[in-house]
XYZ file of C-alpha atoms in Angstrom:
394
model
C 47.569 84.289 13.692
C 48.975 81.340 16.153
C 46.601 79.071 17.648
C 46.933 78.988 21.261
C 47.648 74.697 20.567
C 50.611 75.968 17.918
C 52.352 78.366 20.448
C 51.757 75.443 23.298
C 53.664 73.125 20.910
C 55.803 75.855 19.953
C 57.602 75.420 23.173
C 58.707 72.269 22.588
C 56.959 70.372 25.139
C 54.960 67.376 24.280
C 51.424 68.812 24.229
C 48.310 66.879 22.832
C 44.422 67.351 22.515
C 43.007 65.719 25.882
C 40.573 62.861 24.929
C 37.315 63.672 23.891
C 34.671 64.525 26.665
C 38.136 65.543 29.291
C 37.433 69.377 31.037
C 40.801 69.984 29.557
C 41.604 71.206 25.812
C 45.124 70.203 26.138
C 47.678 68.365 28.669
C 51.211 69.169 28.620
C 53.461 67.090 29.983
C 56.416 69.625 30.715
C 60.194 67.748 31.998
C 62.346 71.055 33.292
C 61.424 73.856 34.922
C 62.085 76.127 32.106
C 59.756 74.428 29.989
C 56.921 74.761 32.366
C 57.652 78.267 32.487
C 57.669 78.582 28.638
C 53.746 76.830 29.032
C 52.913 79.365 31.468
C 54.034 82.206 29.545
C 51.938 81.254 26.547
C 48.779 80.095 28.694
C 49.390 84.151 29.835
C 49.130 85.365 26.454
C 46.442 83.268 25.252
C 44.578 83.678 28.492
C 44.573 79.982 29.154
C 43.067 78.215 32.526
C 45.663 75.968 33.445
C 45.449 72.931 36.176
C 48.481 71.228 37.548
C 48.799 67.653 38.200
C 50.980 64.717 39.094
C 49.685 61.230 39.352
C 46.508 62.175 40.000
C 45.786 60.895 42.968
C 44.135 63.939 44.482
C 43.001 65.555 41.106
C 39.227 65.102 42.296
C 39.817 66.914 45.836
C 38.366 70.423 45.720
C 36.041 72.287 43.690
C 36.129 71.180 40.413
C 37.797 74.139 38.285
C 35.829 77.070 36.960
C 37.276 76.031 33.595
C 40.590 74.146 32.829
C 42.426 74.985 28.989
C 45.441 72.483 29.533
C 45.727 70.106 32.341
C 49.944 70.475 33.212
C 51.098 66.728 34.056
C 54.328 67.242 35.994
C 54.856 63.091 35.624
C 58.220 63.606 33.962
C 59.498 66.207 36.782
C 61.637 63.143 38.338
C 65.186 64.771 39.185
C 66.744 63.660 42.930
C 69.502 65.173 43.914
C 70.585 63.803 47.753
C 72.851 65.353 49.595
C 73.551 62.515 52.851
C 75.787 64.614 54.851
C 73.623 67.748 55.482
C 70.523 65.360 55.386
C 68.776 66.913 52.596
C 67.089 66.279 49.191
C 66.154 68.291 46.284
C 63.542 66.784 44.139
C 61.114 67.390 40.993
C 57.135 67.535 41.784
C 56.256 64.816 39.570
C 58.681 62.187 42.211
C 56.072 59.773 44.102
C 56.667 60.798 47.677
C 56.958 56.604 48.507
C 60.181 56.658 46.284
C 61.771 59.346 49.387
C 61.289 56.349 52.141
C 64.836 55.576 51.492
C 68.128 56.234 49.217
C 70.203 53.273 48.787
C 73.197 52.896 50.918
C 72.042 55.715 53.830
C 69.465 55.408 56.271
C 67.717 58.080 55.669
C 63.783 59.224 54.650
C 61.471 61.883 54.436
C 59.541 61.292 57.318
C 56.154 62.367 55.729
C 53.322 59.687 55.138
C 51.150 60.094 52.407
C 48.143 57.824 52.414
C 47.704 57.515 48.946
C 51.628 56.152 47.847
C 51.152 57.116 44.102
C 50.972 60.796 45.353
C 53.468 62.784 43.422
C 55.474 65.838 45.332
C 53.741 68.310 44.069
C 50.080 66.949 44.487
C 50.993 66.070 48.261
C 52.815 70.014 48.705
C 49.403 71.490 47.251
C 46.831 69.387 49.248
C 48.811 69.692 52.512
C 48.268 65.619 53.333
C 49.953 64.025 56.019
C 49.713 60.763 57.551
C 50.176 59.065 60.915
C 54.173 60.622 61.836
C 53.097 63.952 61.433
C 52.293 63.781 65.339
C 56.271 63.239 65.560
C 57.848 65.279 62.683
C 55.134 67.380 61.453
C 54.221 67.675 58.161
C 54.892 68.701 54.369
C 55.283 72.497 55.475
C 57.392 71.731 58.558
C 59.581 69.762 56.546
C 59.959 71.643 53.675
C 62.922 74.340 53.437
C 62.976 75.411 49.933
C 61.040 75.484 46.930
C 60.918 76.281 43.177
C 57.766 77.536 41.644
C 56.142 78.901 38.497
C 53.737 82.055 38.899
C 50.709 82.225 36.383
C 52.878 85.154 34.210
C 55.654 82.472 33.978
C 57.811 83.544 36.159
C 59.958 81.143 37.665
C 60.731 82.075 41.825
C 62.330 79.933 44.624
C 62.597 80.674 48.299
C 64.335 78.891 51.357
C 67.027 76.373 50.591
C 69.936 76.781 47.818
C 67.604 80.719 47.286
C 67.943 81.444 43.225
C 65.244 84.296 43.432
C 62.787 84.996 46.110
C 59.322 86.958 46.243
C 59.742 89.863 48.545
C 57.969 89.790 51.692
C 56.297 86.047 50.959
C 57.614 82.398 51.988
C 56.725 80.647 49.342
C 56.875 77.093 50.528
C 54.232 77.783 53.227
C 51.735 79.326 51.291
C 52.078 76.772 48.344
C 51.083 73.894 51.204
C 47.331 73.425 50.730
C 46.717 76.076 48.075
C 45.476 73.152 45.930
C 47.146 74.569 42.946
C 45.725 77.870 42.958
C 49.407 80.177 43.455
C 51.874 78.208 41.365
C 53.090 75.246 39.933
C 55.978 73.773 41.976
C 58.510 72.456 39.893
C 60.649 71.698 42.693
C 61.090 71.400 46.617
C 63.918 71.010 48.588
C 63.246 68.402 52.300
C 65.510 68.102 55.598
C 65.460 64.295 56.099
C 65.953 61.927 58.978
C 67.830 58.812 59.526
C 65.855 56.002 59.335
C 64.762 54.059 62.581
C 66.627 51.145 63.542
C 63.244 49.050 64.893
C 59.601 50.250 65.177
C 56.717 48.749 66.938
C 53.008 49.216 66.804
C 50.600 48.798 70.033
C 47.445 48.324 69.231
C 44.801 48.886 71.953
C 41.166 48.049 71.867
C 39.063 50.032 74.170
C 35.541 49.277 74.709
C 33.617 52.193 74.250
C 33.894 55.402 72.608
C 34.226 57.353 76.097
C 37.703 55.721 76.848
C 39.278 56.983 73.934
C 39.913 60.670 75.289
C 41.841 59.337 78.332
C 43.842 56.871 76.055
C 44.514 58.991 73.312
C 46.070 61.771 75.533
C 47.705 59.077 78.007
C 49.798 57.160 75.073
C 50.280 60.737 72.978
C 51.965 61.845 76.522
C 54.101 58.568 77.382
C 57.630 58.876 78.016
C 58.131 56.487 75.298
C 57.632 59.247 73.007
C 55.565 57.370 70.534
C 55.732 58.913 66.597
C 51.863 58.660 65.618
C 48.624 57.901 67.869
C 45.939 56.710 65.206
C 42.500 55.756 65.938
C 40.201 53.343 63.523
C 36.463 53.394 64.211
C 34.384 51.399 61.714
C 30.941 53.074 62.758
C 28.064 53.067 64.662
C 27.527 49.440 66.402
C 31.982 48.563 66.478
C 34.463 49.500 68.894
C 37.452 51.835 68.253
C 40.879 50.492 67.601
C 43.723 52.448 68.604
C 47.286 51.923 67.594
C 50.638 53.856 68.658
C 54.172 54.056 66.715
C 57.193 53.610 68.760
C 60.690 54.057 66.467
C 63.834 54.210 67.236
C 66.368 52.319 70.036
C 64.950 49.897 72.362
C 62.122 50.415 70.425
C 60.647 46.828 71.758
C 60.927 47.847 75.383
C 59.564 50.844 74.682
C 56.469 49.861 73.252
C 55.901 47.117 75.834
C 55.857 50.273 78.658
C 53.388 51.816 76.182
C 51.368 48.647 76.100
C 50.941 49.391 79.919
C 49.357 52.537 79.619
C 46.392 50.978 77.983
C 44.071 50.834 81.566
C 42.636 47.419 81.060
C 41.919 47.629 77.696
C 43.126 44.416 75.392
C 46.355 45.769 73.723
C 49.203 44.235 72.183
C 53.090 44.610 70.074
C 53.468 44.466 66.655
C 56.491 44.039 64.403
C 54.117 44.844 61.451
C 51.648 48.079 61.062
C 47.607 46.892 61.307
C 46.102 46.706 57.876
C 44.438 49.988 57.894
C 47.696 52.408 59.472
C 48.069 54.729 56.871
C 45.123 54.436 54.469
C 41.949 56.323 53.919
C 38.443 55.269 54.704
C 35.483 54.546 52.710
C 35.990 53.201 48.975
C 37.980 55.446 46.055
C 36.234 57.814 44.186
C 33.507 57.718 47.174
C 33.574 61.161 50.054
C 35.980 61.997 51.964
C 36.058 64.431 54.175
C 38.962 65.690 57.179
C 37.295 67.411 60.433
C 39.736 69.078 62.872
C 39.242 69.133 66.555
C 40.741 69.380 69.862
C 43.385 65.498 70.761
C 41.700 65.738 73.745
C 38.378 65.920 72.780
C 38.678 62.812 70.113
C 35.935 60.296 71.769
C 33.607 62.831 72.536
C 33.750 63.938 69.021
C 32.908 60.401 67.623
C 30.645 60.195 69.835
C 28.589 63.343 68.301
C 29.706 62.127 64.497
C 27.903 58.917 65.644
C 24.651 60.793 65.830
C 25.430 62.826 62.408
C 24.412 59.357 60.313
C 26.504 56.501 59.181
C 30.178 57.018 58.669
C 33.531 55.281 59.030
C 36.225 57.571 60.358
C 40.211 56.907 60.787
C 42.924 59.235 61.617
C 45.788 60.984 63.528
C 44.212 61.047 66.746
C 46.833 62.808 68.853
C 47.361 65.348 65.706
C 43.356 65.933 65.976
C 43.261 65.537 61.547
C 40.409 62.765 61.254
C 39.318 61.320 58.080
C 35.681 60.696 57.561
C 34.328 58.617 55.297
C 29.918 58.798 54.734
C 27.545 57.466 52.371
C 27.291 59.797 49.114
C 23.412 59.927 50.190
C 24.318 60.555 53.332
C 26.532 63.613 53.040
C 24.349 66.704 52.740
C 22.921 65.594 56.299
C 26.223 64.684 57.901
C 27.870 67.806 56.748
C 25.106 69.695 57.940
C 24.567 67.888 61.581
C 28.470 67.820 62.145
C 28.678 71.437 61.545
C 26.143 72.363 63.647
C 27.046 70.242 67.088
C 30.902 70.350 66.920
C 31.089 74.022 65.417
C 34.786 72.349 64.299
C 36.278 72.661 60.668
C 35.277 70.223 58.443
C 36.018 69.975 55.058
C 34.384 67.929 52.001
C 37.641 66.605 50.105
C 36.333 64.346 47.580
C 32.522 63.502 46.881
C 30.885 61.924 43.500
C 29.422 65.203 41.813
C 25.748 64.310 42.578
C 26.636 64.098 45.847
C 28.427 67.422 46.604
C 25.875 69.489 45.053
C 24.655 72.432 47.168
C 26.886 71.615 49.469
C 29.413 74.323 50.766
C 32.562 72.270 50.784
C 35.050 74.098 52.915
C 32.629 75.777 55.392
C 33.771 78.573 56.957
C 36.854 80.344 56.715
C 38.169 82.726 58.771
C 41.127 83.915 56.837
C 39.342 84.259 53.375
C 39.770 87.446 53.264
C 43.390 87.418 53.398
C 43.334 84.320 51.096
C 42.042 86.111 48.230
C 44.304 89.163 48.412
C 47.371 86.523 48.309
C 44.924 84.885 45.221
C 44.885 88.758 43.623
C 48.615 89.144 44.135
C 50.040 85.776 42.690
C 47.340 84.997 39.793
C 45.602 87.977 39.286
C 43.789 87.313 36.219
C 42.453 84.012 37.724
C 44.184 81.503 35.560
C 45.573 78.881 38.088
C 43.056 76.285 39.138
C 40.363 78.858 39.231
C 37.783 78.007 41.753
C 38.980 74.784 43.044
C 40.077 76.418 46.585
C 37.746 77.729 49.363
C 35.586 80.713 48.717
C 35.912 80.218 45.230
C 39.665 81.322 44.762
C-alpha cells in the first residue's frame, strides 16, 4: 500500500521530511493552485493535519495546532497579474504584501500596511492584520473583492472578482480574513487599489499626560484635513504618549500644518519622514503580543487602566481603536487577567513564548463561537485544517 509521503510526492510537488524535532512530518512547497489542490486531496485520503504558511511571519500567532502532518509553504505562489485601468490586482498568497506598495510605471498601491513587511498574502488574509491606513481605507477584508481557495476535500472555490466557482450562500473572502488558516488555503486574492499619494506628512504631537489623549485622538481623527491614520506610541508606565497623524494626498503640507494646530498646546510638529516606530510592533520578536479593542474615544482612559494591569509597552491605531500590547512573558498571566477584568474589552493573546501562555485562555470570550464552529463543521469537517489554532479550539 502507498505511504501517505509516496502519494504526497506522487503529486508532483516538491515535498520533503521536515527537519528532525519540526511539529510537521512533511512541508510541501506547492507553485499552482492545482497542485495545492492535488496535496489536499491526498492529505483527505490519508487523513493528514495540514498547516498553511507563507513566510512565516505569523506562524507562531494562535494556538499552536492540535497536530500538524505537512506544513503547506505557499512561498512559490508569486503570480501578479495588474490590471492599471480598472485599478486592480490579482495575486498568489505566497507574494510579500510590501512588493504591492507600487507597480512600476503607475502610481498605484494596495493601501494595506502590514507591520511585519515579510508577511506573505495569504498569512496577512488569515490573521486579519492591518496597520496605521486602515483608519482611511480599511483593511484586508474591505479591500479584498475576490478570492481563490482550497477546501480541506481539495476542492478548489473562488468568490467575488473574475467568479470561477462560488460556495452557495458563503462570501468567501470575508470569512477567510482572520480564520488563521482554519477554512482554506488561499491560493489567490484579487485587491481594488489606489493611486498613490502625491506628498504625505506626519504630525507628531506630544501630549503630557495620558488624560489628553482622548480629546486629541478624537480632535485630529475628526479634522477637516482628513488625516489617513491616528497612531499613538506609549512606552509604559513613567513616559509620555506620542501621537502621530498621516496626512496624504494634495496640499498635503498645508494640510498637515492646520492639523498641527489642533494639537491644544501640546509640542507637535511636520514630518517629511514617518517616526521610527509608525508601523511596527512593540516589545521584542518571538516575545507576547497581544491586540485589545476598545472604544477611539475612550483610548487614554484605557491606558490609563492598562497602566495599572503591570508593565507593558503598547502602540497602535488609535482612531481605529486596534492597540498592540506588548508585556513581560512573566508578566502576562496577571495582565491578561487584570485587563480583562477592568476594561471588560476584547483582548487577545497573539503570540507568547510557550511557558508563558500556559493556562492562559488566549482569545477570551467570544460571542459568535457558536456560529464559528458550525462554519468550522461545514468547511473542514473532519478537522484537518489548522486544527485548534483558532478560538474555542476550532
Amino acid at each position: 500500500m502507498e505511504t501517505p509521503f509516496e502519494a504526497l510526492r506522487g503529486t508532483g510537488v516538491p515535498v520533503e521530511p521536515a527537519a528532525p524535532g519540526d511539529a510537521p512530518r512533511w512541508v510541501a512547497y506547492p507553485g499552482t493552485t492545482a497542485e495545492v489542490a492535488a496535496l489536499m486531496r491526498v492529505s483527505a485520503e490519508h487523513d493528514l493535519a495540514v498547516v498553511p504558511s507563507g513566510a512565516g511571519t505569523k506562524l507562531a500567532w494562535g494556538n499552536p495546532p492540535e497536530r500538524c502532518d505537512l506544513l503547506l509553504r505557499t512561498g512559490r505562489l508569486t503570480s501578479l497579474e495588474h490590471s492599471p485601468g480598472d485599478l486592480v490586482v490579482r495575486v498568489s498568497a505566497g507574494l510579500p504584501v510590501g512588493t504591492l506598495a507600487s507597480f512600476p510605471g503607475v502610481a498605484q498601491e494596495l493601501a494595506l500596511d502590514d507591520p511585519l513587511r515579510a508577511g506573505t498574502v495569504g498569512g496577512t488574509l488569515a490573521t486579519a492584520v492591518a496597520g496605521p491606513r486602515r483608519f482611511r481605507y480599511g483593511t484586508a477584508r474591505d479591500l479584498l473583492i475576490g478570492v481563490t481557495v482550497v477546501l480541506a476535500d481539495g476542492t478548489v472555490a473562488t468568490s467575488g472578482g473574475r467568479v470561477v466557482k462560488n460556495v452557495a450562500g458563503y462570501d468567501l473572502g470575508k470569512l477567510l480574513c482572520g480564520s488563521y488558516g482554519t477554512l482554506g488555503v488561499v491560493t489567490e486574492a484579487v485587491f481594488r487599489l489606489h493611486p498613490v499619494a502625491p506628498e504625505r506628512r506626519w504630525i507628531t504631537v506630544e501630549p503630557d499626560s495620558l488624560a489628553a489623549l482622548d480629546g486629541l485622538v478624537a480632535t485630529l481623527a475628526a479634522s477637516q484635513a482628513e488625516p489617513s491614520a491616528v497612531e499613538v506610541d506609549w512606552p509604559g508606565a513613567g513616559s509620555a504618549p506620542v501621537v502621530a497623524a498621516l496626512v496624504e494626498g494634495t496640499a498635503a503640507r498645508e494640510r498637515a500644518a492646520a492639523v498641527r494646530e489642533l494639537a491644544g498646546g501640546h509640542p507637535a510638529r511636520v514630518r517629511d519622514e514617518a517616526p521610527g516606530w509608525w508601523n511596527t510592533l512593540p516589545g521584542d520578536p518571538g516575545g507576547v503580543l497581544c491586540e485589545l479593542r476598545l472604544p477611539p474615544a475612550e483610548v487614554g482612559r484605557t491606558l490609563r487602566e492598562v497602566t495599572a494591569c503591570g508593565p507593558v509597552r503598547v502602540r497602535g491605531s488609535a482612531a481605529s481603536g486596534v492597540l498592540w500590547a506588548a508585556p513581560p512573558p512573566d508578566a502576562l498571566p496577571a495582565f491578561v487577567s487584570a485587563v480583562r477584568d477592568r476594561l471588560g474589552g476584547r483582548l487577545v493573546v497573539l503570540a507568547a513564548p510557550y511557558d508563558a501562555i500556559k493556562g492562559i485562555d488566549r482569545w477570551g470570550p467570544v460571542g459568535a463561537l457558536p456560529l464559528m464552529r458550525r462554519v468550522k463543521e461545514r468547511f473542514d469537517p473532519d478537522r484537518r485544517l489548522s486544527p485548534g489554532r483558532f478560538a474555542g479550539g476550532i
